[in-house]
Amino acid sequence: MAAVVYLCYGILEGYTWQQYLAAALFSLGSGVLCGFLAIGILPIWEACFSLATPSRLLELSNPSNPLLRRLMIEASGTYHHSVMVANLAEAGAEVVDADALLTRVSAYYHDIGKLSNPLMFKENQMNVANPHDSMTPEDSAKAIRSHITDGVALARKNRLPQQMVDIISQHHGDGTVTYFYRMARMHGEIEDESIFHYPSIKPQTKEAGGLMLADVVEAAIRANNAMRLDLSAIHDQIQTLVIDRYNSGQLDECPLTRRDMTNIIDAFVRVLQGANHERIAYPEDPEK
């Protein structure tokens, strides 16, 4: 484009062929230099302003990223939960015109706070006793809710983009640690209900709201073994979970509409349908 401008200007000014050649070389050189500078200093701007650019998000989505490697090794159950949440959240983001890449990568990291104490979370308790069996509901709730503050601290330590930090912080909103809250209610009056509330604010963006829904759906569907049900039953369970979050006010501050939530439910069902695919059983080898 710059060369064309120089050519037009040269025609008006009556350039010689040497002047045309020099102008073309300068215009070509300036374009290459500008492109190099833009790409070369992009990591500096990303770090200085904590930007979630596509290149930075793609870099963070690499499974060899040190933080994801830690999650895979030290909290494998949480890692596989996060991958499934990422599939759900990305599908949900696409149908509501949210940033699908930001949502997916944030989902990979949304539970990194569990690295502080992986065995406090059921998905990581493989062939070990459940430590919550010997704890009070209050102490258990404190341990569970701490993964939000621990996750935010770890995200900032590893210089994750601010948009991702916000999503990590907001993915449970300010709701209750439901299981232990109900356990405490069964044992009597609760003196301080704040112990059972997550230390954050409600989701503020479509990305954070969609990830919240994906997180609760994945956990509940797995806990209830609902993957064995037919699609209509899975749809009904997901709809119940989404309505529960809506009625509790957790989605009041994010721009998701009722139509958006309907589209998200349908997207979740499609993803779970794919995850619940069938495979044919191989016949036995008659010679053996």
PDB file of C-alpha atoms in Angstrom:
ATOM      1  CA  MET A   1       0.000   0.000   0.000  1.00  0.00           C
ATOM      2  CA  ALA A   2       2.824   2.389   0.889  1.00  0.00           C
ATOM      3  CA  ALA A   3       4.545   1.597  -2.420  1.00  0.00           C
ATOM      4  CA  VAL A   4       1.356   2.495  -4.317  1.00  0.00           C
ATOM      5  CA  VAL A   5       1.130   5.807  -2.461  1.00  0.00           C
ATOM      6  CA  TYR A   6       4.775   6.591  -3.266  1.00  0.00           C
ATOM      7  CA  LEU A   7       4.147   5.659  -6.915  1.00  0.00           C
ATOM      8  CA  CYS A   8       1.202   8.039  -7.177  1.00  0.00           C
ATOM      9  CA  TYR A   9       3.165  10.787  -5.446  1.00  0.00           C
ATOM     10  CA  GLY A  10       6.107  10.184  -7.770  1.00  0.00           C
ATOM     11  CA  ILE A  11       3.919  10.559 -10.832  1.00  0.00           C
ATOM     12  CA  LEU A  12       2.717  13.937  -9.560  1.00  0.00           C
ATOM     13  CA  GLU A  13       6.257  15.071  -8.749  1.00  0.00           C
ATOM     14  CA  GLY A  14       7.861  13.650 -11.873  1.00  0.00           C
ATOM     15  CA  TYR A  15      10.256  11.204 -10.170  1.00  0.00           C
ATOM     16  CA  THR A  16      13.082   9.609 -12.099  1.00  0.00           C
ATOM     17  CA  TRP A  17      13.321   5.783 -12.134  1.00  0.00           C
ATOM     18  CA  GLN A  18      16.061   5.979  -9.475  1.00  0.00           C
ATOM     19  CA  GLN A  19      13.742   7.941  -7.194  1.00  0.00           C
ATOM     20  CA  TYR A  20      10.930   5.452  -7.842  1.00  0.00           C
ATOM     21  CA  LEU A  21      13.245   2.567  -6.887  1.00  0.00           C
ATOM     22  CA  ALA A  22      14.422   4.290  -3.712  1.00  0.00           C
ATOM     23  CA  ALA A  23      10.847   5.116  -2.650  1.00  0.00           C
ATOM     24  CA  ALA A  24       9.740   1.516  -3.287  1.00  0.00           C
ATOM     25  CA  LEU A  25      12.641   0.128  -1.241  1.00  0.00           C
ATOM     26  CA  PHE A  26      11.959   2.520   1.621  1.00  0.00           C
ATOM     27  CA  SER A  27       8.254   1.653   1.654  1.00  0.00           C
ATOM     28  CA  LEU A  28       9.006  -2.095   1.581  1.00  0.00           C
ATOM     29  CA  GLY A  29      11.621  -1.764   4.306  1.00  0.00           C
ATOM     30  CA  SER A  30       9.341   0.263   6.564  1.00  0.00           C
ATOM     31  CA  GLY A  31       6.582  -2.357   6.257  1.00  0.00           C
ATOM     32  CA  VAL A  32       8.941  -5.209   7.172  1.00  0.00           C
ATOM     33  CA  LEU A  33      10.414  -3.209  10.064  1.00  0.00           C
ATOM     34  CA  CYS A  34       6.987  -2.286  11.455  1.00  0.00           C
ATOM     35  CA  GLY A  35       5.832  -5.910  11.297  1.00  0.00           C
ATOM     36  CA  PHE A  36       8.984  -7.104  13.034  1.00  0.00           C
ATOM     37  CA  LEU A  37       8.665  -4.489  15.775  1.00  0.00           C
ATOM     38  CA  ALA A  38       4.948  -5.243  16.296  1.00  0.00           C
ATOM     39  CA  ILE A  39       5.560  -8.987  16.709  1.00  0.00           C
ATOM     40  CA  GLY A  40       8.844  -8.616  18.543  1.00  0.00           C
ATOM     41  CA  ILE A  41       7.611  -6.320  21.295  1.00  0.00           C
ATOM     42  CA  LEU A  42       4.192  -7.988  21.682  1.00  0.00           C
ATOM     43  CA  PRO A  43       5.385 -10.161  24.622  1.00  0.00           C
ATOM     44  CA  ILE A  44       6.531  -6.991  26.390  1.00  0.00           C
ATOM     45  CA  TRP A  45       3.077  -5.396  26.087  1.00  0.00           C
ATOM     46  CA  GLU A  46       1.441  -8.663  27.157  1.00  0.00           C
ATOM     47  CA  ALA A  47       3.557  -8.731  30.306  1.00  0.00           C
ATOM     48  CA  CYS A  48       3.284  -5.025  31.108  1.00  0.00           C
ATOM     49  CA  PHE A  49      -0.494  -4.793  30.695  1.00  0.00           C
ATOM     50  CA  SER A  50      -1.440  -8.433  31.514  1.00  0.00           C
ATOM     51  CA  LEU A  51      -3.164  -8.896  28.156  1.00  0.00           C
ATOM     52  CA  ALA A  52      -4.936 -12.073  27.066  1.00  0.00           C
ATOM     53  CA  THR A  53      -3.910 -11.942  23.400  1.00  0.00           C
ATOM     54  CA  PRO A  54      -4.600 -14.974  21.162  1.00  0.00           C
ATOM     55  CA  SER A  55      -0.885 -15.762  20.956  1.00  0.00           C
ATOM     56  CA  ARG A  56      -0.531 -15.664  24.750  1.00  0.00           C
ATOM     57  CA  LEU A  57      -3.614 -17.836  25.230  1.00  0.00           C
ATOM     58  CA  LEU A  58      -2.358 -20.405  22.705  1.00  0.00           C
ATOM     59  CA  GLU A  59       0.952 -20.487  24.540  1.00  0.00           C
ATOM     60  CA  LEU A  60      -0.816 -21.096  27.867  1.00  0.00           C
ATOM     61  CA  SER A  61      -2.977 -23.851  26.355  1.00  0.00           C
ATOM     62  CA  ASN A  62       0.094 -25.973  25.615  1.00  0.00           C
ATOM     63  CA  PRO A  63       0.007 -29.050  27.915  1.00  0.00           C
ATOM     64  CA  SER A  64       3.752 -28.676  28.462  1.00  0.00           C
ATOM     65  CA  ASN A  65       3.176 -25.388  30.286  1.00  0.00           C
ATOM     66  CA  PRO A  66       4.786 -25.836  33.756  1.00  0.00           C
ATOM     67  CA  LEU A  67       1.579 -25.025  35.627  1.00  0.00           C
ATOM     68  CA  LEU A  68      -0.497 -27.465  33.591  1.00  0.00           C
ATOM     69  CA  ARG A  69       2.221 -30.094  33.987  1.00  0.00           C
ATOM     70  CA  ARG A  70       2.029 -29.640  37.755  1.00  0.00           C
ATOM     71  CA  LEU A  71      -1.740 -30.012  37.642  1.00  0.00           C
ATOM     72  CA  MET A  72      -1.461 -33.155  35.516  1.00  0.00           C
ATOM     73  CA  ILE A  73       1.075 -34.789  37.847  1.00  0.00           C
ATOM     74  CA  GLU A  74       0.081 -33.544  41.312  1.00  0.00           C
ATOM     75  CA  ALA A  75      -3.699 -33.375  40.859  1.00  0.00           C
ATOM     76  CA  SER A  76      -4.552 -35.644  37.946  1.00  0.00           C
ATOM     77  CA  GLY A  77      -8.253 -35.834  38.809  1.00  0.00           C
ATOM     78  CA  THR A  78      -8.519 -32.055  38.802  1.00  0.00           C
ATOM     79  CA  TYR A  79      -6.615 -31.893  35.517  1.00  0.00           C
ATOM     80  CA  HIS A  80      -9.013 -34.240  33.720  1.00  0.00           C
ATOM     81  CA  HIS A  81     -11.982 -32.413  35.261  1.00  0.00           C
ATOM     82  CA  SER A  82     -10.549 -29.145  33.903  1.00  0.00           C
ATOM     83  CA  VAL A  83     -10.136 -30.573  30.402  1.00  0.00           C
ATOM     84  CA  MET A  84     -13.777 -31.673  30.355  1.00  0.00           C
ATOM     85  CA  VAL A  85     -14.896 -28.305  31.733  1.00  0.00           C
ATOM     86  CA  ALA A  86     -12.871 -26.629  28.978  1.00  0.00           C
ATOM     87  CA  ASN A  87     -14.735 -28.621  26.306  1.00  0.00           C
ATOM     88  CA  LEU A  88     -18.092 -27.670  27.795  1.00  0.00           C
ATOM     89  CA  ALA A  89     -17.204 -24.022  28.444  1.00  0.00           C
ATOM     90  CA  GLU A  90     -15.798 -23.486  24.952  1.00  0.00           C
ATOM     91  CA  ALA A  91     -18.937 -24.935  23.354  1.00  0.00           C
ATOM     92  CA  GLY A  92     -21.076 -22.704  25.554  1.00  0.00           C
ATOM     93  CA  ALA A  93     -19.004 -19.611  24.743  1.00  0.00           C
ATOM     94  CA  GLU A  94     -19.325 -20.180  21.007  1.00  0.00           C
ATOM     95  CA  VAL A  95     -23.138 -20.134  21.058  1.00  0.00           C
ATOM     96  CA  VAL A  96     -23.351 -16.883  23.058  1.00  0.00           C
ATOM     97  CA  ASP A  97     -20.703 -14.927  21.106  1.00  0.00           C
ATOM     98  CA  ALA A  98     -18.237 -14.922  23.993  1.00  0.00           C
ATOM     99  CA  ASP A  99     -14.460 -15.311  23.641  1.00  0.00           C
ATOM    100  CA  ALA A 100     -14.217 -19.079  23.178  1.00  0.00           C
ATOM    101  CA  LEU A 101     -10.407 -19.233  23.326  1.00  0.00           C
ATOM    102  CA  LEU A 102     -10.218 -17.196  26.533  1.00  0.00           C
ATOM    103  CA  THR A 103     -12.959 -19.353  28.059  1.00  0.00           C
ATOM    104  CA  ARG A 104     -11.260 -22.620  27.125  1.00  0.00           C
ATOM    105  CA  VAL A 105      -7.812 -21.642  28.399  1.00  0.00           C
ATOM    106  CA  SER A 106      -9.270 -20.177  31.601  1.00  0.00           C
ATOM    107  CA  ALA A 107     -11.042 -23.485  32.175  1.00  0.00           C
ATOM    108  CA  TYR A 108      -7.708 -25.307  32.046  1.00  0.00           C
ATOM    109  CA  TYR A 109      -6.479 -23.126  34.911  1.00  0.00           C
ATOM    110  CA  HIS A 110      -9.672 -22.464  36.869  1.00  0.00           C
ATOM    111  CA  ASP A 111      -8.846 -24.987  39.621  1.00  0.00           C
ATOM    112  CA  ILE A 112      -5.075 -24.473  39.943  1.00  0.00           C
ATOM    113  CA  GLY A 113      -5.673 -23.420  43.552  1.00  0.00           C
ATOM    114  CA  LYS A 114      -6.253 -27.100  44.347  1.00  0.00           C
ATOM    115  CA  LEU A 115      -2.511 -27.645  43.891  1.00  0.00           C
ATOM    116  CA  SER A 116      -2.045 -26.262  47.408  1.00  0.00           C
ATOM    117  CA  ASN A 117      -3.715 -29.358  48.874  1.00  0.00           C
ATOM    118  CA  PRO A 118      -4.920 -31.787  46.159  1.00  0.00           C
ATOM    119  CA  LEU A 119      -6.154 -34.507  48.529  1.00  0.00           C
ATOM    120  CA  MET A 120      -8.784 -32.190  49.958  1.00  0.00           C
ATOM    121  CA  PHE A 121     -10.729 -32.649  46.733  1.00  0.00           C
ATOM    122  CA  LYS A 122     -12.584 -35.846  45.930  1.00  0.00           C
ATOM    123  CA  GLU A 123     -11.390 -36.198  42.343  1.00  0.00           C
ATOM    124  CA  ASN A 124      -7.794 -36.563  43.575  1.00  0.00           C
ATOM    125  CA  GLN A 125      -8.500 -39.067  46.362  1.00  0.00           C
ATOM    126  CA  MET A 126      -7.386 -42.262  44.670  1.00  0.00           C
ATOM    127  CA  ASN A 127      -6.840 -45.217  47.024  1.00  0.00           C
ATOM    128  CA  VAL A 128      -6.503 -42.900  50.016  1.00  0.00           C
ATOM    129  CA  ALA A 129      -8.766 -42.040  52.941  1.00  0.00           C
ATOM    130  CA  ASN A 130     -10.954 -38.967  52.677  1.00  0.00           C
ATOM    131  CA  PRO A 131      -9.450 -36.374  55.082  1.00  0.00           C
ATOM    132  CA  HIS A 132     -12.864 -34.712  55.439  1.00  0.00           C
ATOM    133  CA  ASP A 133     -14.117 -37.755  57.368  1.00  0.00           C
ATOM    134  CA  SER A 134     -12.160 -36.532  60.394  1.00  0.00           C
ATOM    135  CA  MET A 135     -12.904 -32.806  59.966  1.00  0.00           C
ATOM    136  CA  THR A 136     -15.802 -30.589  60.986  1.00  0.00           C
ATOM    137  CA  PRO A 137     -17.982 -29.132  58.195  1.00  0.00           C
ATOM    138  CA  GLU A 138     -16.576 -25.686  59.015  1.00  0.00           C
ATOM    139  CA  ASP A 139     -12.961 -26.803  58.609  1.00  0.00           C
ATOM    140  CA  SER A 140     -13.807 -28.717  55.447  1.00  0.00           C
ATOM    141  CA  ALA A 141     -15.530 -25.668  53.962  1.00  0.00           C
ATOM    142  CA  LYS A 142     -12.492 -23.504  54.738  1.00  0.00           C
ATOM    143  CA  ALA A 143     -10.241 -26.010  52.973  1.00  0.00           C
ATOM    144  CA  ILE A 144     -12.487 -26.163  49.912  1.00  0.00           C
ATOM    145  CA  ARG A 145     -13.062 -22.431  49.575  1.00  0.00           C
ATOM    146  CA  SER A 146      -9.346 -21.698  49.892  1.00  0.00           C
ATOM    147  CA  HIS A 147      -8.723 -22.999  46.387  1.00  0.00           C
ATOM    148  CA  ILE A 148     -10.135 -19.708  45.081  1.00  0.00           C
ATOM    149  CA  THR A 149      -7.653 -17.454  46.916  1.00  0.00           C
ATOM    150  CA  ASP A 150      -4.824 -19.941  46.368  1.00  0.00           C
ATOM    151  CA  GLY A 151      -5.668 -20.082  42.667  1.00  0.00           C
ATOM    152  CA  VAL A 152      -5.640 -16.304  42.293  1.00  0.00           C
ATOM    153  CA  ALA A 153      -2.295 -16.089  44.110  1.00  0.00           C
ATOM    154  CA  LEU A 154      -0.781 -18.809  41.923  1.00  0.00           C
ATOM    155  CA  ALA A 155      -2.153 -17.213  38.751  1.00  0.00           C
ATOM    156  CA  ARG A 156      -0.602 -13.870  39.638  1.00  0.00           C
ATOM    157  CA  LYS A 157       2.693 -15.521  40.591  1.00  0.00           C
ATOM    158  CA  ASN A 158       2.788 -17.140  37.152  1.00  0.00           C
ATOM    159  CA  ARG A 159       1.765 -13.886  35.437  1.00  0.00           C
ATOM    160  CA  LEU A 160      -1.447 -15.156  33.886  1.00  0.00           C
ATOM    161  CA  PRO A 161      -3.488 -12.456  32.071  1.00  0.00           C
ATOM    162  CA  GLN A 162      -5.783 -10.438  34.306  1.00  0.00           C
ATOM    163  CA  GLN A 163      -8.891 -11.632  32.450  1.00  0.00           C
ATOM    164  CA  MET A 164      -7.966 -15.202  33.364  1.00  0.00           C
ATOM    165  CA  VAL A 165      -7.300 -14.227  36.978  1.00  0.00           C
ATOM    166  CA  ASP A 166     -10.766 -12.673  37.154  1.00  0.00           C
ATOM    167  CA  ILE A 167     -12.401 -15.809  35.770  1.00  0.00           C
ATOM    168  CA  ILE A 168     -10.470 -18.029  38.203  1.00  0.00           C
ATOM    169  CA  SER A 169     -11.655 -15.800  41.028  1.00  0.00           C
ATOM    170  CA  GLN A 170     -15.298 -15.704  39.926  1.00  0.00           C
ATOM    171  CA  HIS A 171     -15.964 -19.282  38.779  1.00  0.00           C
ATOM    172  CA  HIS A 172     -17.823 -20.107  42.034  1.00  0.00           C
ATOM    173  CA  GLY A 173     -19.225 -16.614  42.533  1.00  0.00           C
ATOM    174  CA  ASP A 174     -20.063 -15.843  46.150  1.00  0.00           C
ATOM    175  CA  GLY A 175     -22.171 -18.970  46.577  1.00  0.00           C
ATOM    176  CA  THR A 176     -21.917 -21.556  49.319  1.00  0.00           C
ATOM    177  CA  VAL A 177     -19.791 -24.680  49.629  1.00  0.00           C
ATOM    178  CA  THR A 178     -23.058 -26.587  49.312  1.00  0.00           C
ATOM    179  CA  TYR A 179     -22.164 -30.056  50.582  1.00  0.00           C
ATOM    180  CA  PHE A 180     -20.567 -28.946  53.833  1.00  0.00           C
ATOM    181  CA  TYR A 181     -23.084 -26.146  54.335  1.00  0.00           C
ATOM    182  CA  ARG A 182     -25.881 -28.713  54.299  1.00  0.00           C
ATOM    183  CA  MET A 183     -23.884 -31.036  56.536  1.00  0.00           C
ATOM    184  CA  ALA A 184     -23.490 -28.218  59.053  1.00  0.00           C
ATOM    185  CA  ARG A 185     -27.223 -27.443  58.868  1.00  0.00           C
ATOM    186  CA  MET A 186     -27.967 -31.090  59.656  1.00  0.00           C
ATOM    187  CA  HIS A 187     -25.837 -30.829  62.807  1.00  0.00           C
ATOM    188  CA  GLY A 188     -27.567 -27.701  64.088  1.00  0.00           C
ATOM    189  CA  GLU A 189     -27.459 -23.922  63.832  1.00  0.00           C
ATOM    190  CA  ILE A 190     -24.620 -22.219  61.947  1.00  0.00           C
ATOM    191  CA  GLU A 191     -22.945 -19.443  63.902  1.00  0.00           C
ATOM    192  CA  ASP A 192     -21.081 -17.833  60.996  1.00  0.00           C
ATOM    193  CA  GLU A 193     -22.466 -18.478  57.503  1.00  0.00           C
ATOM    194  CA  SER A 194     -19.626 -16.546  55.854  1.00  0.00           C
ATOM    195  CA  ILE A 195     -17.385 -19.561  56.500  1.00  0.00           C
ATOM    196  CA  PHE A 196     -19.392 -21.462  53.892  1.00  0.00           C
ATOM    197  CA  HIS A 197     -19.340 -18.754  51.198  1.00  0.00           C
ATOM    198  CA  TYR A 198     -16.693 -18.568  48.494  1.00  0.00           C
ATOM    199  CA  PRO A 199     -14.476 -15.475  48.903  1.00  0.00           C
ATOM    200  CA  SER A 200     -15.246 -13.764  45.618  1.00  0.00           C
ATOM    201  CA  ILE A 201     -17.858 -11.912  43.602  1.00  0.00           C
ATOM    202  CA  LYS A 202     -20.452 -13.150  41.113  1.00  0.00           C
ATOM    203  CA  PRO A 203     -19.339 -13.674  37.483  1.00  0.00           C
ATOM    204  CA  GLN A 204     -19.037 -10.374  35.648  1.00  0.00           C
ATOM    205  CA  THR A 205     -18.636 -11.597  32.049  1.00  0.00           C
ATOM    206  CA  LYS A 206     -20.167 -14.159  29.706  1.00  0.00           C
ATOM    207  CA  GLU A 207     -16.914 -16.101  29.854  1.00  0.00           C
ATOM    208  CA  ALA A 208     -16.945 -16.327  33.657  1.00  0.00           C
ATOM    209  CA  GLY A 209     -20.657 -17.164  33.786  1.00  0.00           C
ATOM    210  CA  GLY A 210     -20.366 -19.864  31.152  1.00  0.00           C
ATOM    211  CA  LEU A 211     -17.383 -21.426  32.895  1.00  0.00           C
ATOM    212  CA  MET A 212     -19.298 -21.468  36.194  1.00  0.00           C
ATOM    213  CA  LEU A 213     -22.103 -23.404  34.528  1.00  0.00           C
ATOM    214  CA  ALA A 214     -19.687 -25.795  32.814  1.00  0.00           C
ATOM    215  CA  ASP A 215     -17.905 -26.451  36.107  1.00  0.00           C
ATOM    216  CA  VAL A 216     -21.024 -27.294  38.084  1.00  0.00           C
ATOM    217  CA  VAL A 217     -22.486 -29.383  35.243  1.00  0.00           C
ATOM    218  CA  GLU A 218     -19.353 -31.502  34.800  1.00  0.00           C
ATOM    219  CA  ALA A 219     -19.010 -32.114  38.535  1.00  0.00           C
ATOM    220  CA  ALA A 220     -22.686 -32.980  39.055  1.00  0.00           C
ATOM    221  CA  ILE A 221     -23.024 -35.189  35.972  1.00  0.00           C
ATOM    222  CA  ARG A 222     -19.942 -37.161  37.028  1.00  0.00           C
ATOM    223  CA  ALA A 223     -21.039 -37.392  40.684  1.00  0.00           C
ATOM    224  CA  ASN A 224     -24.496 -38.676  39.713  1.00  0.00           C
ATOM    225  CA  ASN A 225     -23.190 -41.086  37.042  1.00  0.00           C
ATOM    226  CA  ALA A 226     -25.619 -39.347  34.717  1.00  0.00           C
ATOM    227  CA  MET A 227     -23.550 -40.194  31.643  1.00  0.00           C
ATOM    228  CA  ARG A 228     -25.316 -43.564  31.657  1.00  0.00           C
ATOM    229  CA  LEU A 229     -28.695 -41.882  31.171  1.00  0.00           C
ATOM    230  CA  ASP A 230     -30.338 -41.035  27.867  1.00  0.00           C
ATOM    231  CA  LEU A 231     -29.965 -37.583  26.357  1.00  0.00           C
ATOM    232  CA  SER A 232     -33.340 -36.279  27.517  1.00  0.00           C
ATOM    233  CA  ALA A 233     -32.507 -37.183  31.125  1.00  0.00           C
ATOM    234  CA  ILE A 234     -29.081 -35.544  30.833  1.00  0.00           C
ATOM    235  CA  HIS A 235     -30.729 -32.440  29.351  1.00  0.00           C
ATOM    236  CA  ASP A 236     -33.164 -32.285  32.271  1.00  0.00           C
ATOM    237  CA  GLN A 237     -30.343 -32.578  34.829  1.00  0.00           C
ATOM    238  CA  ILE A 238     -28.315 -29.842  33.144  1.00  0.00           C
ATOM    239  CA  GLN A 239     -31.376 -27.594  32.940  1.00  0.00           C
ATOM    240  CA  THR A 240     -32.040 -28.108  36.653  1.00  0.00           C
ATOM    241  CA  LEU A 241     -28.435 -27.173  37.511  1.00  0.00           C
ATOM    242  CA  VAL A 242     -28.520 -24.039  35.352  1.00  0.00           C
ATOM    243  CA  ILE A 243     -31.893 -22.941  36.754  1.00  0.00           C
ATOM    244  CA  ASP A 244     -30.541 -23.450  40.268  1.00  0.00           C
ATOM    245  CA  ARG A 245     -27.603 -21.140  39.555  1.00  0.00           C
ATOM    246  CA  TYR A 246     -29.962 -18.609  37.975  1.00  0.00           C
ATOM    247  CA  ASN A 247     -32.438 -18.665  40.864  1.00  0.00           C
ATOM    248  CA  SER A 248     -29.640 -18.332  43.427  1.00  0.00           C
ATOM    249  CA  GLY A 249     -28.634 -15.045  41.793  1.00  0.00           C
ATOM    250  CA  GLN A 250     -25.160 -16.151  40.760  1.00  0.00           C
ATOM    251  CA  LEU A 251     -25.741 -15.007  37.161  1.00  0.00           C
ATOM    252  CA  ASP A 252     -27.292 -11.639  38.023  1.00  0.00           C
ATOM    253  CA  GLU A 253     -24.168  -9.606  37.242  1.00  0.00           C
ATOM    254  CA  CYS A 254     -23.051 -11.223  33.985  1.00  0.00           C
ATOM    255  CA  PRO A 255     -24.681 -10.409  30.612  1.00  0.00           C
ATOM    256  CA  LEU A 256     -26.101 -13.896  29.953  1.00  0.00           C
ATOM    257  CA  THR A 257     -29.746 -13.815  28.908  1.00  0.00           C
ATOM    258  CA  ARG A 258     -32.314 -16.585  29.311  1.00  0.00           C
ATOM    259  CA  ARG A 259     -31.932 -17.346  25.605  1.00  0.00           C
ATOM    260  CA  ASP A 260     -28.171 -17.594  26.112  1.00  0.00           C
ATOM    261  CA  MET A 261     -28.695 -20.092  28.922  1.00  0.00           C
ATOM    262  CA  THR A 262     -30.976 -22.204  26.739  1.00  0.00           C
ATOM    263  CA  ASN A 263     -28.315 -22.233  24.012  1.00  0.00           C
ATOM    264  CA  ILE A 264     -25.626 -23.126  26.557  1.00  0.00           C
ATOM    265  CA  ILE A 265     -27.688 -26.064  27.842  1.00  0.00           C
ATOM    266  CA  ASP A 266     -28.067 -27.400  24.290  1.00  0.00           C
ATOM    267  CA  ALA A 267     -24.317 -26.979  23.681  1.00  0.00           C
ATOM    268  CA  PHE A 268     -23.491 -28.862  26.883  1.00  0.00           C
ATOM    269  CA  VAL A 269     -25.764 -31.735  25.862  1.00  0.00           C
ATOM    270  CA  ARG A 270     -24.003 -32.010  22.484  1.00  0.00           C
ATOM    271  CA  VAL A 271     -20.579 -32.171  24.138  1.00  0.00           C
ATOM    272  CA  LEU A 272     -21.693 -34.784  26.669  1.00  0.00           C
ATOM    273  CA  GLN A 273     -23.326 -36.781  23.896  1.00  0.00           C
ATOM    274  CA  GLY A 274     -19.957 -36.956  22.159  1.00  0.00           C
ATOM    275  CA  ALA A 275     -18.199 -37.919  25.388  1.00  0.00           C
ATOM    276  CA  ASN A 276     -20.746 -40.693  25.917  1.00  0.00           C
ATOM    277  CA  HIS A 277     -20.187 -42.325  22.529  1.00  0.00           C
ATOM    278  CA  GLU A 278     -20.415 -46.073  22.152  1.00  0.00           C
ATOM    279  CA  ARG A 279     -17.752 -48.490  20.908  1.00  0.00           C
ATOM    280  CA  ILE A 280     -18.283 -51.939  19.501  1.00  0.00           C
ATOM    281  CA  ALA A 281     -16.976 -54.851  21.565  1.00  0.00           C
ATOM    282  CA  TYR A 282     -14.354 -56.967  19.792  1.00  0.00           C
ATOM    283  CA  PRO A 283     -15.158 -60.676  19.509  1.00  0.00           C
ATOM    284  CA  GLU A 284     -12.880 -63.178  21.174  1.00  0.00           C
ATOM    285  CA  ASP A 285     -10.149 -64.764  19.067  1.00  0.00           C
ATOM    286  CA  PRO A 286     -11.527 -68.285  18.368  1.00  0.00           C
ATOM    287  CA  GLU A 287      -7.981 -69.694  18.286  1.00  0.00           C
ATOM    288  CA  LYS A 288      -7.406 -68.609  21.878  1.00  0.00           C
TER     289      LYS A 288
END
